[in-house]
Coordinates of C-alpha atoms in Angstrom, one line a residue:
X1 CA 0.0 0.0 0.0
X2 CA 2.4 2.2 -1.2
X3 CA 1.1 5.7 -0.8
X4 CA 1.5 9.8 -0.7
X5 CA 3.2 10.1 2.7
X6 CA 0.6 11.9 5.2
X7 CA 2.4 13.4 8.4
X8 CA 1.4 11.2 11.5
X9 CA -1.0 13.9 13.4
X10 CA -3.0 14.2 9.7
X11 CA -2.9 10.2 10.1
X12 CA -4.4 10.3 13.4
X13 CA -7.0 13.4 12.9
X14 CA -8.4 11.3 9.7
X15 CA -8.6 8.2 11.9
X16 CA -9.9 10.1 15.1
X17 CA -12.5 11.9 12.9
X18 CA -14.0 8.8 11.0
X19 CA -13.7 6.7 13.9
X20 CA -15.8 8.8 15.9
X21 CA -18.0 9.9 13.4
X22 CA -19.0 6.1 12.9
X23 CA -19.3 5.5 16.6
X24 CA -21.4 8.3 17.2
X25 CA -23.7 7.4 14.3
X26 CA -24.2 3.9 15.0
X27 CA -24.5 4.0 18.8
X28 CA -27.2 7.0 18.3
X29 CA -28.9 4.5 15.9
X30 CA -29.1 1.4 17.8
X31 CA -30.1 3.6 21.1
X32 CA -32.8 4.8 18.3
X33 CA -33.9 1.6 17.3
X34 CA -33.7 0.1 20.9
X35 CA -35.8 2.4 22.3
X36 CA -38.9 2.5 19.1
X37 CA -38.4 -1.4 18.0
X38 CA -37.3 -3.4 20.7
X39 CA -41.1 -4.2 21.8
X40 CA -42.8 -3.6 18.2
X41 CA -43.4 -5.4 15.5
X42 CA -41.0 -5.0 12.4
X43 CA -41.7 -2.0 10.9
X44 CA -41.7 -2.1 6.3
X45 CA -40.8 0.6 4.0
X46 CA -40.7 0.3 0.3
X47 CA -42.9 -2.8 -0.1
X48 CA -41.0 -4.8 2.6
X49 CA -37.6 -3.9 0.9
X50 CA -36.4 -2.3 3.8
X51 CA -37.1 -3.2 7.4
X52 CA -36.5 -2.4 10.3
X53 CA -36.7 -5.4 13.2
X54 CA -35.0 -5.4 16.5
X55 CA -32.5 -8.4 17.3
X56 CA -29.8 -8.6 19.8
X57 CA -27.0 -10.2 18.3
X58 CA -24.3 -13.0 20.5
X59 CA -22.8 -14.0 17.4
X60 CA -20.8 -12.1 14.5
X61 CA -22.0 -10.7 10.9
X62 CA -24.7 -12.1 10.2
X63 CA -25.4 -14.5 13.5
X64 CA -22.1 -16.3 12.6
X65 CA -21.3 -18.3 15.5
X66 CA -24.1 -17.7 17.5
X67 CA -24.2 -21.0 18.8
X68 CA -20.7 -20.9 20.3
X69 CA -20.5 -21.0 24.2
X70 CA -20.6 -17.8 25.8
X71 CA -17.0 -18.0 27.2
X72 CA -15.9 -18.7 23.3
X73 CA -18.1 -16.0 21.7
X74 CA -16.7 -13.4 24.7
X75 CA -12.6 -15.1 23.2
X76 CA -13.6 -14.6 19.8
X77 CA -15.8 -11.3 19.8
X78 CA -14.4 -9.3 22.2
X79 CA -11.2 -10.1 23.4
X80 CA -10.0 -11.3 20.0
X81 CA -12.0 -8.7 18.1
X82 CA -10.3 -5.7 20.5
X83 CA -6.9 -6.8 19.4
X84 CA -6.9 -6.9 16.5
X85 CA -8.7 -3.2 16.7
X86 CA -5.9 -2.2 18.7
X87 CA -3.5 -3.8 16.0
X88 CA -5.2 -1.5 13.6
X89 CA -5.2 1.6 15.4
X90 CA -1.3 0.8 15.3
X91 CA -1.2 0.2 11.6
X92 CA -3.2 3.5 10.9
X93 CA -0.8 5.6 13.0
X94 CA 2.3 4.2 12.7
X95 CA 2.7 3.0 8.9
X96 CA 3.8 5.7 6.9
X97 CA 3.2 3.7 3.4
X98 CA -1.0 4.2 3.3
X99 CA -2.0 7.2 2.4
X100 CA -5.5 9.2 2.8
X101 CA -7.5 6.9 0.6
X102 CA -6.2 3.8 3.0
X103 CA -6.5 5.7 6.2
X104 CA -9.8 6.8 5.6
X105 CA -11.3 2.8 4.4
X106 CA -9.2 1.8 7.4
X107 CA -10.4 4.1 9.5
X108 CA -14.4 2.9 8.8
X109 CA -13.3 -0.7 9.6
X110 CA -11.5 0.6 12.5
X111 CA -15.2 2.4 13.8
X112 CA -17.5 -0.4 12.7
X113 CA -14.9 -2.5 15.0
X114 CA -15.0 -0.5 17.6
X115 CA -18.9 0.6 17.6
X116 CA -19.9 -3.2 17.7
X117 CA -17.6 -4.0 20.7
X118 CA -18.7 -1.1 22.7
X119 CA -22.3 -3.5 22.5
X120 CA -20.3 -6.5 23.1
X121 CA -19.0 -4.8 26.6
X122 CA -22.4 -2.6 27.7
X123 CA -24.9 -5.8 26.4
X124 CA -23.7 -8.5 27.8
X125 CA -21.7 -9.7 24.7
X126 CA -24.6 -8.5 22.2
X127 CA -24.4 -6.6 19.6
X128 CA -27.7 -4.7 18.6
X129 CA -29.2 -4.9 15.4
X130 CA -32.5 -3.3 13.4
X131 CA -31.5 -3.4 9.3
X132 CA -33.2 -5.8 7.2
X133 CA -33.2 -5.7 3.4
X134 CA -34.5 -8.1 1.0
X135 CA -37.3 -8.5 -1.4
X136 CA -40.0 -11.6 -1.1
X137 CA -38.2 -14.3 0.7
X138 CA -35.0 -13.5 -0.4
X139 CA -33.6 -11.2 2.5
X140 CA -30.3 -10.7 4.4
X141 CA -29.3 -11.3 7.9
X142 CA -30.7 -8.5 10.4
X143 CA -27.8 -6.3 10.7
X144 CA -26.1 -2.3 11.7
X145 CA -24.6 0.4 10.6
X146 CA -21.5 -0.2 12.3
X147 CA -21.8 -3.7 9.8
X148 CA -22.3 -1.6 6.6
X149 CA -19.7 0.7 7.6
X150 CA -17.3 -1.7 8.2
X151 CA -18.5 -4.0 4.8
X152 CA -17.5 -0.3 2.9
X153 CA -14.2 0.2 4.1
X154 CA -13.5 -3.3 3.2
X155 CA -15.1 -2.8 -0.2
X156 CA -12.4 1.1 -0.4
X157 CA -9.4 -1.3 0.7
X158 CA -10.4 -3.9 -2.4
X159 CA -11.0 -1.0 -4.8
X160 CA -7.8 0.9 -3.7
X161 CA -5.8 -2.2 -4.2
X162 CA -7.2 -2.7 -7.7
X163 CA -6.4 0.6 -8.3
X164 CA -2.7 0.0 -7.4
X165 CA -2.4 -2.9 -8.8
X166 CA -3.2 -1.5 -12.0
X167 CA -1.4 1.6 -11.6
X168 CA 2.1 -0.2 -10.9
X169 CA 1.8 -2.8 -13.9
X170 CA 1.0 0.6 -16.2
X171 CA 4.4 2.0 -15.1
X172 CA 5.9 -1.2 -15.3
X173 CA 5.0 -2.0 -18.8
X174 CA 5.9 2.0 -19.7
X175 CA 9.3 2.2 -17.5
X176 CA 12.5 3.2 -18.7
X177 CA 14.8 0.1 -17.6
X178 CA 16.2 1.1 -14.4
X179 CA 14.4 4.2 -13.2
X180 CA 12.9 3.7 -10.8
X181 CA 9.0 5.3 -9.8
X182 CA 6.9 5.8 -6.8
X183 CA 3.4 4.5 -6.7
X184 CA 0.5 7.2 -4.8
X185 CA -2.7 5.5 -4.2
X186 CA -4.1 8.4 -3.7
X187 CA -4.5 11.9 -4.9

């Protein structure tokens, strides 16, 4: 992830100001959603293509290991899940090879992360959930915003890659032999 260098502080502004930004958003949400759907039925909007439905969530994305034991799910979800956030906070701050586009995808991982552990701690290992999007019987899992923030940075970190990718075998078909050329994967 070769990229335009970005001084450390503009590193950790970009990374403080998504990562709070996502937290803030999705904690207001769910406290939303706990508070008008925890007790109601699910509420439809666009001919059942989007609803919203209160669950309380023990497992990962999507229920995914929901039917672990609860000392397994607390390993995996929150202990395991808040070091490797930590791990990325590092990344973020201390690698000076991503640049803005990379920090910022990061950075929505990084909140997402950290937005669905704050449940895991302050709901007894839960995560809250109230999305729901299908059509007919084809539907999703019940999910966040703190999931679809962290799906999109994934989805940045993929297209930013491509992009790089792309961009180095360009130069490399182009290239004088023996110069030698940095790669910015971002603008």
């Amino acid at each position: 992830m070769k990229g335009k260098w970005m001084p450390r502080f503009q590193r950790t502004y970009l990374m403080l100001l998504v990562l709070l930004s996502c937290v803030g958003c999705d904690q207001l949400s769910k406290t939303i959603a706990k508070s008008s759907l925890e007790k109601s039925p699910p509420i439809s909007y666009l001919g059942e293509t989007i609803r919203l439905q209160y669950a309380e969530n023990s497992g990962a994305f999507l229920s995914l290991g929901s039917g672990f034991s609860k000392r397994t799910r607390t390993v995996l979800f929150t202990v395991l899940s808040g070091v490797l956030l930590v791990a990325l906070v590092g990344y973020i701050l201390y690698n000076q090879d991503i640049g803005r586009g990379h920090t910022f995808a990061l950075s929505l991982i990084l909140g997402g992360g950290v937005s669905n552990l704050l449940d895991r701690v302050f709901n007894d290992g839960k995560v809250i959930d109230f999305l729901n999007m299908g059509i007919g019987n084809l539907r999703t899992g019940i999910f966040n915003l703190a999931d679809v923030v962290i799906m999109t940075g994934m989805a940045l970190v993929v297209l930013l890659n491509l992009r790089l990718r792309r961009r180095r075998a360009a130069v490399e078909d182009f290239s004088d032999a023996g110069s030698e050329t940095e790669f910015e994967d971002e603008a």
